């Protein structure tokens, strides 16, 4: 059966106190809505992202990065139910399933979504909502059940009676619906509630009244549905993500000396027996080979491909670069937009000057196999150092260097004998 998703991302995100739309805030260099879109990409045939607040920014982000997603404008934003109704004109004759998710819930996993859909199918459900248990359920919608434990409705915090507020089962904000059966609900929702909004949550009660098969899938790991509404939540989600990712790598045979101070993005692959030393920060998409040593205090900024037996030492920053096997950049360097061969040694303090502030263009540095770069060298890109060439320390390299040559731009050293003694007289 065909599955499409609707991802809600039109809300204001007032509590973020930000000029940036909430769903474009980042964890390890990846946007919140990016996590959600990546989670559905192997499940759905098409995805609709509902945009409204700062619509253009979210729209251009989605267009640029996700070709399986369309954006749909919601103006004004009259609530989560109103948001979903925006896709009705596009899906008039659609017969498949719709998975509804929130753009501010990045910790959900593909695995859980697959289980959720399997559950929906196995129950022959028409409408399934994901729920979980929170010791402190504040701010979430509460799942209200009948005496026989079947679902009754969802009540928002602001509409809840003290009795309902005590319920610890909450709405995760993730739904799977048989579109053809539930679609009529969207023209029948009312905004008769504390926030004057068209609540998506009301489709539960609507489904019950219309004799649909309505079910809840209770998620055990409540961390996954953690929704981000403030910067405090963003930091908390980053911590959860950090722990989850570090554990995955350690289970796969990567040594992480101090997981508490090591941050690795979700889209980084790391080979076996690589050691990640403390205070290392890895964001964006990267591939790190086997037997590498990364850090302490290294920063990989995305687009980095490192082969086996490579050492990236302390205070080395790498961005959008390929580094071949057995190469070392041990200390205090910046490697950006570069292609680096194998058995290359990059001396302490080497900088690839990749950015021209006048043209705003970035250029490439190529270091072929067996190149040795002396300490404190600046490689002014575009520049190529051919195989086996050496660069003397403290050089500014502005021209290509042929194979096996030595290049240096250092001024000759002078020694003035007894100079100090004469000054002291
Ligand atoms: C919502 C649910 C709540 C659930 C919680 C889970 C409703 C009424 N409440 O509450 O039961 O426990 O999520 O995280 O659905 N949005 C739009 N258009 C709008 C309004 C919101 O696209 O007009 C988007 C927001 O950008 C956000 C999502 O919908 O991504 C959820 O909205 P939010 O205001 O965060 O709802 P919650 O109060 O968290
Ligand atoms: Ca929310």
PDB file of N, CA and C in Angstrom, residues 312-370:
ATOM      1  N   UNK A 312      44.141  12.590  12.665  1.00  0.00           N
ATOM      2  CA  UNK A 312      43.725  14.001  12.705  1.00  0.00           C
ATOM      3  C   UNK A 312      43.849  14.410  14.164  1.00  0.00           C
ATOM      4  N   UNK A 313      44.890  15.191  14.467  1.00  0.00           N
ATOM      5  CA  UNK A 313      45.221  15.432  15.871  1.00  0.00           C
ATOM      6  C   UNK A 313      44.537  16.628  16.484  1.00  0.00           C
ATOM      7  N   UNK A 314      45.161  17.138  17.558  1.00  0.00           N
ATOM      8  CA  UNK A 314      44.518  18.198  18.336  1.00  0.00           C
ATOM      9  C   UNK A 314      44.452  19.515  17.599  1.00  0.00           C
ATOM     10  N   UNK A 315      43.310  20.163  17.736  1.00  0.00           N
ATOM     11  CA  UNK A 315      43.033  21.471  17.125  1.00  0.00           C
ATOM     12  C   UNK A 315      43.222  21.440  15.616  1.00  0.00           C
ATOM     13  N   UNK A 316      42.794  20.362  15.008  1.00  0.00           N
ATOM     14  CA  UNK A 316      42.768  20.287  13.543  1.00  0.00           C
ATOM     15  C   UNK A 316      41.306  20.346  13.112  1.00  0.00           C
ATOM     16  N   UNK A 317      41.025  21.259  12.172  1.00  0.00           N
ATOM     17  CA  UNK A 317      39.674  21.416  11.640  1.00  0.00           C
ATOM     18  C   UNK A 317      39.680  20.946  10.185  1.00  0.00           C
ATOM     19  N   UNK A 318      38.725  20.099   9.829  1.00  0.00           N
ATOM     20  CA  UNK A 318      38.662  19.596   8.455  1.00  0.00           C
ATOM     21  C   UNK A 318      37.254  19.826   7.916  1.00  0.00           C
ATOM     22  N   UNK A 319      37.170  20.337   6.707  1.00  0.00           N
ATOM     23  CA  UNK A 319      35.866  20.581   6.067  1.00  0.00           C
ATOM     24  C   UNK A 319      35.938  20.155   4.609  1.00  0.00           C
ATOM     25  N   UNK A 320      34.931  19.480   4.118  1.00  0.00           N
ATOM     26  CA  UNK A 320      34.777  19.148   2.700  1.00  0.00           C
ATOM     27  C   UNK A 320      36.096  18.724   2.063  1.00  0.00           C
ATOM     28  N   UNK A 321      36.686  17.665   2.580  1.00  0.00           N
ATOM     29  CA  UNK A 321      37.993  17.237   2.088  1.00  0.00           C
ATOM     30  C   UNK A 321      38.070  15.718   2.053  1.00  0.00           C
ATOM     31  N   UNK A 322      38.891  15.230   1.115  1.00  0.00           N
ATOM     32  CA  UNK A 322      39.176  13.795   1.050  1.00  0.00           C
ATOM     33  C   UNK A 322      40.596  13.581   1.514  1.00  0.00           C
ATOM     34  N   UNK A 323      40.790  12.658   2.434  1.00  0.00           N
ATOM     35  CA  UNK A 323      42.136  12.394   2.934  1.00  0.00           C
ATOM     36  C   UNK A 323      42.404  10.902   2.772  1.00  0.00           C
ATOM     37  N   UNK A 324      43.457  10.577   2.046  1.00  0.00           N
ATOM     38  CA  UNK A 324      43.734   9.166   1.789  1.00  0.00           C
ATOM     39  C   UNK A 324      44.491   8.503   2.935  1.00  0.00           C
ATOM     40  N   UNK A 325      44.740   7.202   2.825  1.00  0.00           N
ATOM     41  CA  UNK A 325      45.238   6.412   3.948  1.00  0.00           C
ATOM     42  C   UNK A 325      46.635   6.826   4.413  1.00  0.00           C
ATOM     43  N   UNK A 326      46.912   6.561   5.679  1.00  0.00           N
ATOM     44  CA  UNK A 326      48.234   6.751   6.280  1.00  0.00           C
ATOM     45  C   UNK A 326      48.724   8.194   6.236  1.00  0.00           C
ATOM     46  N   UNK A 327      47.820   9.109   6.212  1.00  0.00           N
ATOM     47  CA  UNK A 327      48.192  10.530   6.216  1.00  0.00           C
ATOM     48  C   UNK A 327      47.990  11.103   7.615  1.00  0.00           C
ATOM     49  N   UNK A 328      48.863  12.040   7.998  1.00  0.00           N
ATOM     50  CA  UNK A 328      48.766  12.655   9.327  1.00  0.00           C
ATOM     51  C   UNK A 328      48.607  14.160   9.235  1.00  0.00           C
ATOM     52  N   UNK A 329      47.679  14.680  10.019  1.00  0.00           N
ATOM     53  CA  UNK A 329      47.623  16.122  10.278  1.00  0.00           C
ATOM     54  C   UNK A 329      47.510  16.195  11.787  1.00  0.00           C
ATOM     55  N   UNK A 330      48.652  16.290  12.446  1.00  0.00           N
ATOM     56  CA  UNK A 330      48.691  16.040  13.888  1.00  0.00           C
ATOM     57  C   UNK A 330      48.289  17.212  14.757  1.00  0.00           C
ATOM     58  N   UNK A 331      48.506  18.430  14.278  1.00  0.00           N
ATOM     59  CA  UNK A 331      48.346  19.555  15.208  1.00  0.00           C
ATOM     60  C   UNK A 331      47.949  20.847  14.516  1.00  0.00           C
ATOM     61  N   UNK A 332      46.988  21.558  15.095  1.00  0.00           N
ATOM     62  CA  UNK A 332      46.764  22.981  14.817  1.00  0.00           C
ATOM     63  C   UNK A 332      46.652  23.340  13.346  1.00  0.00           C
ATOM     64  N   UNK A 333      45.816  22.647  12.604  1.00  0.00           N
ATOM     65  CA  UNK A 333      45.739  22.924  11.172  1.00  0.00           C
ATOM     66  C   UNK A 333      44.299  23.151  10.712  1.00  0.00           C
ATOM     67  N   UNK A 334      44.157  23.794   9.544  1.00  0.00           N
ATOM     68  CA  UNK A 334      42.856  23.890   8.903  1.00  0.00           C
ATOM     69  C   UNK A 334      42.952  23.288   7.500  1.00  0.00           C
ATOM     70  N   UNK A 335      42.152  22.282   7.244  1.00  0.00           N
ATOM     71  CA  UNK A 335      42.134  21.620   5.938  1.00  0.00           C
ATOM     72  C   UNK A 335      40.722  21.765   5.376  1.00  0.00           C
ATOM     73  N   UNK A 336      40.583  22.596   4.339  1.00  0.00           N
ATOM     74  CA  UNK A 336      39.258  22.810   3.755  1.00  0.00           C
ATOM     75  C   UNK A 336      39.305  22.672   2.251  1.00  0.00           C
ATOM     76  N   UNK A 337      38.259  22.124   1.636  1.00  0.00           N
ATOM     77  CA  UNK A 337      38.154  21.966   0.179  1.00  0.00           C
ATOM     78  C   UNK A 337      39.415  21.339  -0.403  1.00  0.00           C
ATOM     79  N   UNK A 338      39.868  20.271   0.200  1.00  0.00           N
ATOM     80  CA  UNK A 338      41.153  19.690  -0.195  1.00  0.00           C
ATOM     81  C   UNK A 338      41.021  18.241  -0.612  1.00  0.00           C
ATOM     82  N   UNK A 339      42.018  17.831  -1.419  1.00  0.00           N
ATOM     83  CA  UNK A 339      42.139  16.425  -1.764  1.00  0.00           C
ATOM     84  C   UNK A 339      43.559  16.020  -1.408  1.00  0.00           C
ATOM     85  N   UNK A 340      43.668  15.102  -0.481  1.00  0.00           N
ATOM     86  CA  UNK A 340      44.989  14.797   0.071  1.00  0.00           C
ATOM     87  C   UNK A 340      45.279  13.317  -0.112  1.00  0.00           C
ATOM     88  N   UNK A 341      46.466  13.019  -0.652  1.00  0.00           N
ATOM     89  CA  UNK A 341      46.835  11.652  -0.974  1.00  0.00           C
ATOM     90  C   UNK A 341      47.195  10.837   0.249  1.00  0.00           C
ATOM     91  N   UNK A 342      47.828   9.688  -0.014  1.00  0.00           N
ATOM     92  CA  UNK A 342      48.230   8.857   1.114  1.00  0.00           C
ATOM     93  C   UNK A 342      49.687   9.124   1.474  1.00  0.00           C
ATOM     94  N   UNK A 343      50.037   8.762   2.708  1.00  0.00           N
ATOM     95  CA  UNK A 343      51.385   8.991   3.253  1.00  0.00           C
ATOM     96  C   UNK A 343      51.795  10.452   3.149  1.00  0.00           C
ATOM     97  N   UNK A 344      50.833  11.340   3.336  1.00  0.00           N
ATOM     98  CA  UNK A 344      51.141  12.774   3.357  1.00  0.00           C
ATOM     99  C   UNK A 344      51.345  13.173   4.815  1.00  0.00           C
ATOM    100  N   UNK A 345      52.310  14.063   5.056  1.00  0.00           N
ATOM    101  CA  UNK A 345      52.443  14.617   6.401  1.00  0.00           C
ATOM    102  C   UNK A 345      52.178  16.111   6.358  1.00  0.00           C
ATOM    103  N   UNK A 346      51.229  16.531   7.172  1.00  0.00           N
ATOM    104  CA  UNK A 346      50.849  17.944   7.217  1.00  0.00           C
ATOM    105  C   UNK A 346      51.358  18.505   8.531  1.00  0.00           C
ATOM    106  N   UNK A 347      52.360  19.385   8.443  1.00  0.00           N
ATOM    107  CA  UNK A 347      53.015  19.886   9.649  1.00  0.00           C
ATOM    108  C   UNK A 347      52.094  20.756  10.487  1.00  0.00           C
ATOM    109  N   UNK A 348      52.511  20.953  11.741  1.00  0.00           N
ATOM    110  CA  UNK A 348      51.704  21.749  12.666  1.00  0.00           C
ATOM    111  C   UNK A 348      51.473  23.140  12.098  1.00  0.00           C
ATOM    112  N   UNK A 349      50.278  23.630  12.238  1.00  0.00           N
ATOM    113  CA  UNK A 349      49.987  25.010  11.845  1.00  0.00           C
ATOM    114  C   UNK A 349      49.795  25.216  10.359  1.00  0.00           C
ATOM    115  N   UNK A 350      49.576  24.146   9.608  1.00  0.00           N
ATOM    116  CA  UNK A 350      49.336  24.304   8.164  1.00  0.00           C
ATOM    117  C   UNK A 350      47.908  24.782   7.921  1.00  0.00           C
ATOM    118  N   UNK A 351      47.770  25.737   7.019  1.00  0.00           N
ATOM    119  CA  UNK A 351      46.449  26.276   6.703  1.00  0.00           C
ATOM    120  C   UNK A 351      46.210  26.188   5.198  1.00  0.00           C
ATOM    121  N   UNK A 352      45.068  25.648   4.794  1.00  0.00           N
ATOM    122  CA  UNK A 352      44.675  25.784   3.401  1.00  0.00           C
ATOM    123  C   UNK A 352      43.843  27.060   3.312  1.00  0.00           C
ATOM    124  N   UNK A 353      44.373  28.053   2.603  1.00  0.00           N
ATOM    125  CA  UNK A 353      43.656  29.324   2.452  1.00  0.00           C
ATOM    126  C   UNK A 353      42.711  29.146   1.273  1.00  0.00           C
ATOM    127  N   UNK A 354      41.499  28.687   1.560  1.00  0.00           N
ATOM    128  CA  UNK A 354      40.585  28.254   0.490  1.00  0.00           C
ATOM    129  C   UNK A 354      39.595  29.327   0.068  1.00  0.00           C
ATOM    130  N   UNK A 355      39.565  30.435   0.788  1.00  0.00           N
ATOM    131  CA  UNK A 355      38.483  31.416   0.579  1.00  0.00           C
ATOM    132  C   UNK A 355      39.037  32.746   0.097  1.00  0.00           C
ATOM    133  N   UNK A 356      38.489  33.219  -1.009  1.00  0.00           N
ATOM    134  CA  UNK A 356      38.840  34.544  -1.507  1.00  0.00           C
ATOM    135  C   UNK A 356      37.733  35.505  -1.106  1.00  0.00           C
ATOM    136  N   UNK A 357      38.008  36.409  -0.159  1.00  0.00           N
ATOM    137  CA  UNK A 357      36.945  37.271   0.360  1.00  0.00           C
ATOM    138  C   UNK A 357      36.430  38.277  -0.675  1.00  0.00           C
ATOM    139  N   UNK A 358      37.212  38.537  -1.742  1.00  0.00           N
ATOM    140  CA  UNK A 358      36.755  39.491  -2.761  1.00  0.00           C
ATOM    141  C   UNK A 358      35.739  38.840  -3.687  1.00  0.00           C
ATOM    142  N   UNK A 359      36.087  37.631  -4.176  1.00  0.00           N
ATOM    143  CA  UNK A 359      35.171  36.948  -5.097  1.00  0.00           C
ATOM    144  C   UNK A 359      34.186  36.066  -4.335  1.00  0.00           C
ATOM    145  N   UNK A 360      34.450  35.874  -3.051  1.00  0.00           N
ATOM    146  CA  UNK A 360      33.671  34.971  -2.195  1.00  0.00           C
ATOM    147  C   UNK A 360      33.701  33.533  -2.712  1.00  0.00           C
ATOM    148  N   UNK A 361      34.727  33.202  -3.480  1.00  0.00           N
ATOM    149  CA  UNK A 361      34.849  31.848  -4.011  1.00  0.00           C
ATOM    150  C   UNK A 361      35.748  30.995  -3.135  1.00  0.00           C
ATOM    151  N   UNK A 362      35.422  29.698  -3.118  1.00  0.00           N
ATOM    152  CA  UNK A 362      36.291  28.750  -2.410  1.00  0.00           C
ATOM    153  C   UNK A 362      37.079  27.980  -3.458  1.00  0.00           C
ATOM    154  N   UNK A 363      38.326  27.707  -3.199  1.00  0.00           N
ATOM    155  CA  UNK A 363      39.151  26.977  -4.163  1.00  0.00           C
ATOM    156  C   UNK A 363      39.792  25.771  -3.506  1.00  0.00           C
ATOM    157  N   UNK A 364      40.299  24.904  -4.367  1.00  0.00           N
ATOM    158  CA  UNK A 364      40.724  23.585  -3.927  1.00  0.00           C
ATOM    159  C   UNK A 364      42.237  23.478  -3.732  1.00  0.00           C
ATOM    160  N   UNK A 365      42.635  22.745  -2.731  1.00  0.00           N
ATOM    161  CA  UNK A 365      44.042  22.415  -2.512  1.00  0.00           C
ATOM    162  C   UNK A 365      44.208  20.925  -2.775  1.00  0.00           C
ATOM    163  N   UNK A 366      45.225  20.574  -3.601  1.00  0.00           N
ATOM    164  CA  UNK A 366      45.494  19.154  -3.852  1.00  0.00           C
ATOM    165  C   UNK A 366      46.904  18.834  -3.364  1.00  0.00           C
ATOM    166  N   UNK A 367      47.012  17.857  -2.485  1.00  0.00           N
ATOM    167  CA  UNK A 367      48.327  17.366  -2.047  1.00  0.00           C
ATOM    168  C   UNK A 367      48.397  15.907  -2.480  1.00  0.00           C
ATOM    169  N   UNK A 368      49.272  15.600  -3.418  1.00  0.00           N
ATOM    170  CA  UNK A 368      49.348  14.226  -3.915  1.00  0.00           C
ATOM    171  C   UNK A 368      50.099  13.320  -2.932  1.00  0.00           C
ATOM    172  N   UNK A 369      50.175  12.045  -3.265  1.00  0.00           N
ATOM    173  CA  UNK A 369      50.783  11.066  -2.347  1.00  0.00           C
ATOM    174  C   UNK A 369      52.194  11.491  -1.929  1.00  0.00           C
ATOM    175  N   UNK A 370      52.553  11.132  -0.699  1.00  0.00           N
ATOM    176  CA  UNK A 370      53.916  11.317  -0.173  1.00  0.00           C
ATOM    177  C   UNK A 370      54.383  12.765  -0.066  1.00  0.00           C
TER     178      UNK A 370
END
